[in-house]
PDB file of C-alpha atoms in Angstrom:
ATOM      1  CA  SER A   1     105.175 101.607 128.545  1.00 53.00           C
ATOM      2  CA  VAL A   2     104.957 105.400 128.791  1.00 54.00           C
ATOM      3  CA  GLY A   3     106.748 105.509 132.150  1.00 59.00           C
ATOM      4  CA  ASP A   4     107.537 108.971 133.459  1.00 60.00           C
ATOM      5  CA  GLN A   5     106.664 110.795 130.253  1.00 59.00           C
ATOM      6  CA  LYS A   6     104.620 113.920 130.610  1.00 64.00           C
ATOM      7  CA  TYR A   7     103.365 113.479 127.039  1.00 68.00           C
ATOM      8  CA  PRO A   8     102.624 109.786 126.472  1.00 69.00           C
ATOM      9  CA  CYS A   9     101.445 110.455 122.927  1.00 83.00           C
ATOM     10  CA  TYR A  10     105.058 110.444 121.715  1.00 86.00           C
ATOM     11  CA  HIS A  11     105.274 106.715 122.354  1.00 84.00           C
ATOM     12  CA  LEU A  12     102.116 106.196 120.297  1.00 84.00           C
ATOM     13  CA  ILE A  13     103.337 108.428 117.457  1.00 87.00           C
ATOM     14  CA  ILE A  14     106.636 106.545 117.260  1.00 88.00           C
ATOM     15  CA  ASP A  15     104.728 103.243 117.179  1.00 86.00           C
ATOM     16  CA  LEU A  16     102.684 104.521 114.221  1.00 84.00           C
ATOM     17  CA  ILE A  17     105.806 105.086 112.129  1.00 87.00           C
ATOM     18  CA  ASP A  18     105.689 102.044 109.886  1.00 83.00           C
ATOM     19  CA  ILE A  19     108.438 101.877 107.288  1.00 84.00           C
ATOM     20  CA  PRO A  20     108.309  99.220 104.560  1.00 80.00           C
ATOM     21  CA  SER A  21     110.554  96.286 105.473  1.00 79.00           C
ATOM     22  CA  ASP A  22     112.214  96.452 102.054  1.00 81.00           C
ATOM     23  CA  PRO A  23     114.025  99.816 101.962  1.00 77.00           C
ATOM     24  CA  THR A  24     113.706  99.943  98.168  1.00 79.00           C
ATOM     25  CA  THR A  25     109.906  99.768  98.296  1.00 82.00           C
ATOM     26  CA  PRO A  26     108.384 103.229  97.831  1.00 81.00           C
ATOM     27  CA  LEU A  27     105.446 104.447  99.872  1.00 82.00           C
ATOM     28  CA  PRO A  28     102.022 103.807  98.375  1.00 78.00           C
ATOM     29  CA  PRO A  29     100.074 106.707  96.874  1.00 75.00           C
ATOM     30  CA  THR A  30      97.947 108.804  99.178  1.00 68.00           C
ATOM     31  CA  THR A  31      94.205 108.231  99.335  1.00 60.00           C
ATOM     32  CA  SER A  32      93.425 111.138  97.028  1.00 57.00           C
ATOM     33  CA  GLU A  33      95.968 109.925  94.462  1.00 52.00           C
ATOM     34  CA  ARG A  34      94.486 106.414  94.535  1.00 49.00           C
ATOM     35  CA  MET A  35      91.053 107.891  93.888  1.00 47.00           C
ATOM     36  CA  GLU A  36      92.423 109.769  90.880  1.00 50.00           C
ATOM     37  CA  LEU A  37      93.929 106.525  89.567  1.00 48.00           C
ATOM     38  CA  ASN A  38      90.737 104.554  90.373  1.00 51.00           C
ATOM     39  CA  GLU A  39      92.757 102.079  92.447  1.00 51.00           C
ATOM     40  CA  GLU A  40      91.185  99.944  95.133  1.00 52.00           C
ATOM     41  CA  PRO A  41      92.849  99.699  98.558  1.00 48.00           C
ATOM     42  CA  SER A  42      94.418  96.364  99.464  1.00 47.00           C
ATOM     43  CA  ASN A  43      92.916  93.940 101.956  1.00 40.00           C
ATOM     44  CA  SER A  44      96.042  93.497 104.112  1.00 43.00           C
ATOM     45  CA  ASN A  45      96.020  93.871 107.907  1.00 45.00           C
ATOM     46  CA  ILE A  46      97.538  97.352 107.675  1.00 51.00           C
ATOM     47  CA  ASN A  47      95.958  99.228 104.853  1.00 61.00           C
ATOM     48  CA  PRO A  48      98.858 100.736 102.887  1.00 63.00           C
ATOM     49  CA  VAL A  49      96.572 103.508 101.672  1.00 62.00           C
ATOM     50  CA  TYR A  50      96.893 105.096 105.094  1.00 78.00           C
ATOM     51  CA  GLN A  51     100.604 104.353 105.588  1.00 82.00           C
ATOM     52  CA  THR A  52     101.706 107.393 103.619  1.00 84.00           C
ATOM     53  CA  GLU A  53      99.255 109.734 105.339  1.00 86.00           C
ATOM     54  CA  LEU A  54     100.305 108.407 108.743  1.00 88.00           C
ATOM     55  CA  LEU A  55     103.996 108.976 108.062  1.00 90.00           C
ATOM     56  CA  VAL A  56     103.353 112.524 106.865  1.00 90.00           C
ATOM     57  CA  SER A  57     101.117 113.231 109.870  1.00 91.00           C
ATOM     58  CA  CYS A  58     103.558 111.720 112.361  1.00 92.00           C
ATOM     59  CA  ALA A  59     106.498 113.730 110.999  1.00 94.00           C
ATOM     60  CA  THR A  60     104.443 116.924 110.983  1.00 94.00           C
ATOM     61  CA  LEU A  61     103.087 116.383 114.492  1.00 93.00           C
ATOM     62  CA  LEU A  62     106.558 115.643 115.869  1.00 93.00           C
ATOM     63  CA  TYR A  63     107.894 118.787 114.253  1.00 93.00           C
ATOM     64  CA  TYR A  64     105.149 121.065 115.546  1.00 93.00           C
ATOM     65  CA  THR A  65     105.216 119.711 119.094  1.00 91.00           C
ATOM     66  CA  THR A  66     109.003 119.808 119.460  1.00 92.00           C
ATOM     67  CA  PHE A  67     109.326 123.187 117.764  1.00 91.00           C
ATOM     68  CA  ILE A  68     106.799 124.863 120.056  1.00 91.00           C
ATOM     69  CA  SER A  69     108.386 123.740 123.312  1.00 89.00           C
ATOM     70  CA  VAL A  70     111.851 122.771 124.481  1.00 88.00           C
ATOM     71  CA  LEU A  71     110.210 120.559 127.093  1.00 88.00           C
ATOM     72  CA  ASN A  72     108.430 118.644 124.350  1.00 89.00           C
ATOM     73  CA  ALA A  73     111.739 118.097 122.557  1.00 90.00           C
ATOM     74  CA  ARG A  74     113.220 116.714 125.783  1.00 88.00           C
ATOM     75  CA  GLU A  75     110.215 114.436 126.259  1.00 87.00           C
ATOM     76  CA  LEU A  76     110.601 112.960 122.793  1.00 89.00           C
ATOM     77  CA  THR A  77     114.194 111.951 123.557  1.00 88.00           C
ATOM     78  CA  LYS A  78     112.936 109.970 126.564  1.00 84.00           C
ATOM     79  CA  VAL A  79     110.901 107.635 124.359  1.00 85.00           C
ATOM     80  CA  GLY A  80     112.869 104.423 124.044  1.00 83.00           C
ATOM     81  CA  GLY A  81     113.986 103.892 120.459  1.00 86.00           C
ATOM     82  CA  ALA A  82     112.467 107.152 119.177  1.00 89.00           C
ATOM     83  CA  LEU A  83     115.634 108.739 117.832  1.00 91.00           C
ATOM     84  CA  PRO A  84     116.909 105.570 116.099  1.00 90.00           C
ATOM     85  CA  LYS A  85     113.474 105.048 114.534  1.00 90.00           C
ATOM     86  CA  LEU A  86     113.370 108.654 113.322  1.00 91.00           C
ATOM     87  CA  HIS A  87     116.868 108.187 111.902  1.00 89.00           C
ATOM     88  CA  HIS A  88     115.720 105.003 110.142  1.00 89.00           C
ATOM     89  CA  LEU A  89     112.798 106.936 108.631  1.00 90.00           C
ATOM     90  CA  LEU A  90     115.187 109.731 107.608  1.00 88.00           C
ATOM     91  CA  GLY A  91     117.411 107.232 105.783  1.00 86.00           C
ATOM     92  CA  TYR A  92     114.422 105.600 104.105  1.00 87.00           C
ATOM     93  CA  VAL A  93     112.886 108.875 102.898  1.00 86.00           C
ATOM     94  CA  LYS A  94     116.250 110.328 101.848  1.00 83.00           C
ATOM     95  CA  ARG A  95     116.652 107.434  99.426  1.00 80.00           C
ATOM     96  CA  PHE A  96     113.668 108.610  97.379  1.00 77.00           C
ATOM     97  CA  CYS A  97     114.239 112.375  97.488  1.00 72.00           C
ATOM     98  CA  CYS A  98     116.019 113.628  94.398  1.00 55.00           C
ATOM     99  CA  SER A  99     117.891 110.369  93.949  1.00 54.00           C
ATOM    100  CA  PRO A 100     118.488 109.009  90.469  1.00 49.00           C
ATOM    101  CA  THR A 101     118.343 105.492  91.924  1.00 48.00           C
ATOM    102  CA  GLY A 102     115.217 106.244  93.956  1.00 47.00           C
ATOM    103  CA  ALA A 103     112.974 106.052  90.923  1.00 48.00           C
ATOM    104  CA  ILE A 104     109.367 106.587  91.861  1.00 53.00           C
ATOM    105  CA  SER A 105     106.733 104.662  89.967  1.00 50.00           C
ATOM    106  CA  ASN A 106     103.181 105.782  89.205  1.00 48.00           C
ATOM    107  CA  SER A 107     101.977 103.406  91.904  1.00 50.00           C
ATOM    108  CA  SER A 108     103.813 105.209  94.695  1.00 68.00           C
ATOM    109  CA  ALA A 109     103.600 108.442  96.649  1.00 72.00           C
ATOM    110  CA  PRO A 110     104.776 111.579  94.810  1.00 74.00           C
ATOM    111  CA  LEU A 111     108.153 113.133  95.606  1.00 73.00           C
ATOM    112  CA  VAL A 112     106.511 116.042  97.404  1.00 78.00           C
ATOM    113  CA  VAL A 113     105.380 113.577 100.100  1.00 82.00           C
ATOM    114  CA  TYR A 114     108.956 112.410 100.702  1.00 82.00           C
ATOM    115  CA  ASP A 115     110.158 116.013 100.717  1.00 82.00           C
ATOM    116  CA  LYS A 116     107.530 116.935 103.325  1.00 87.00           C
ATOM    117  CA  ILE A 117     108.470 114.026 105.599  1.00 89.00           C
ATOM    118  CA  LEU A 118     112.177 114.766 105.220  1.00 88.00           C
ATOM    119  CA  LEU A 119     111.730 118.456 105.956  1.00 87.00           C
ATOM    120  CA  ASP A 120     109.630 117.805 109.070  1.00 92.00           C
ATOM    121  CA  LEU A 121     112.093 115.161 110.314  1.00 91.00           C
ATOM    122  CA  MET A 122     115.015 117.560 109.968  1.00 88.00           C
ATOM    123  CA  ARG A 123     112.990 120.249 111.725  1.00 90.00           C
ATOM    124  CA  THR A 124     112.325 117.783 114.548  1.00 92.00           C
ATOM    125  CA  PHE A 125     116.005 116.846 114.862  1.00 91.00           C
ATOM    126  CA  THR A 126     116.901 120.542 114.828  1.00 90.00           C
ATOM    127  CA  ALA A 127     114.370 121.268 117.585  1.00 91.00           C
ATOM    128  CA  ILE A 128     115.775 118.388 119.653  1.00 91.00           C
ATOM    129  CA  ALA A 129     119.331 119.624 119.094  1.00 89.00           C
ATOM    130  CA  THR A 130     118.507 123.061 120.535  1.00 89.00           C
ATOM    131  CA  THR A 131     118.789 121.620 124.038  1.00 86.00           C
ATOM    132  CA  ALA A 132     121.875 120.231 125.749  1.00 89.00           C
ATOM    133  CA  GLU A 133     119.928 117.079 126.640  1.00 88.00           C
ATOM    134  CA  GLY A 134     118.818 116.660 123.052  1.00 88.00           C
ATOM    135  CA  ARG A 135     122.328 117.054 121.664  1.00 88.00           C
ATOM    136  CA  SER A 136     123.588 114.560 124.221  1.00 90.00           C
ATOM    137  CA  GLU A 137     120.892 112.033 123.266  1.00 88.00           C
ATOM    138  CA  ILE A 138     121.575 112.494 119.549  1.00 87.00           C
ATOM    139  CA  ASN A 139     125.273 111.962 120.217  1.00 88.00           C
ATOM    140  CA  ASP A 140     124.727 108.954 122.495  1.00 87.00           C
ATOM    141  CA  GLN A 141     122.011 107.240 120.479  1.00 84.00           C
ATOM    142  CA  LEU A 142     122.869 108.143 116.900  1.00 84.00           C
ATOM    143  CA  ALA A 143     126.092 109.959 116.120  1.00 77.00           C
ATOM    144  CA  THR A 144     128.421 107.410 117.681  1.00 77.00           C
ATOM    145  CA  LYS A 145     126.459 104.253 116.778  1.00 76.00           C
ATOM    146  CA  SER A 146     125.218 104.818 113.232  1.00 77.00           C
ATOM    147  CA  ASN A 147     125.768 106.737 110.035  1.00 82.00           C
ATOM    148  CA  PHE A 148     123.494 109.550 111.228  1.00 82.00           C
ATOM    149  CA  ILE A 149     126.021 112.335 110.602  1.00 79.00           C
ATOM    150  CA  LEU A 150     126.661 111.043 107.072  1.00 79.00           C
ATOM    151  CA  ASP A 151     122.927 110.830 106.376  1.00 80.00           C
ATOM    152  CA  VAL A 152     122.388 114.374 107.571  1.00 78.00           C
ATOM    153  CA  SER A 153     125.399 115.716 105.679  1.00 74.00           C
ATOM    154  CA  ASP A 154     124.169 113.945 102.510  1.00 75.00           C
ATOM    155  CA  LEU A 155     121.169 116.263 102.650  1.00 73.00           C
ATOM    156  CA  LEU A 156     123.451 119.138 101.652  1.00 69.00           C
ATOM    157  CA  ASP A 157     123.274 117.704  98.115  1.00 69.00           C
ATOM    158  CA  PHE A 158     119.567 118.594  97.988  1.00 66.00           C
ATOM    159  CA  TYR A 159     120.190 122.341  97.779  1.00 59.00           C
ATOM    160  CA  GLN A 160     118.779 122.708  94.266  1.00 60.00           C
ATOM    161  CA  SER A 161     115.574 120.804  94.917  1.00 61.00           C
ATOM    162  CA  ILE A 162     114.878 121.367  98.617  1.00 66.00           C
ATOM    163  CA  PRO A 163     116.852 124.437  99.776  1.00 69.00           C
ATOM    164  CA  SER A 164     115.025 124.567 103.108  1.00 71.00           C
ATOM    165  CA  ILE A 165     116.508 121.141 103.973  1.00 67.00           C
ATOM    166  CA  VAL A 166     120.017 122.498 103.486  1.00 68.00           C
ATOM    167  CA  GLU A 167     119.255 125.496 105.682  1.00 71.00           C
ATOM    168  CA  LEU A 168     118.108 123.140 108.452  1.00 69.00           C
ATOM    169  CA  VAL A 169     121.174 120.928 108.075  1.00 66.00           C
ATOM    170  CA  LEU A 170     123.460 123.943 108.365  1.00 67.00           C
ATOM    171  CA  GLU A 171     121.505 125.131 111.416  1.00 69.00           C
ATOM    172  CA  PHE A 172     121.728 121.611 112.892  1.00 62.00           C
ATOM    173  CA  PHE A 173     125.526 121.535 112.678  1.00 55.00           C
TER     174      PHE A 173
END
């Protein structure tokens, strides 16, 4: 399923992005936070304890690899469904960042985790958009078929809490 990709790890990273099926369900606390709360991990097939760490790691890895090389950014756009899945994650995380309706309970990941994912996702989209191919893919896959532009422009409201997000949004446009 990796086809002609020079970097087949992108397909694997995208597959690791597991967003809760209910968009109002917050991410579980990280492992260290669960230890502080003396909580036991669940016995489900996918241990939710690692879900938060995986999302943070995936977003960070995508950012670093696309930022360091234009070729890497092009490769990521070749992964089938990658950009829509990243947009879905962006919409999910945005809901919990600085939103009065995105109330975070004690049994969920702290806001700094959502901020980190959001920042790295916007950095990834910005790195992709630095190439003509990337801009074309964003336009073809997201801008004309979803509310991607509205989601990205909504991030301008985060200036007080996450000013670096706003800087990336302005750079993106």
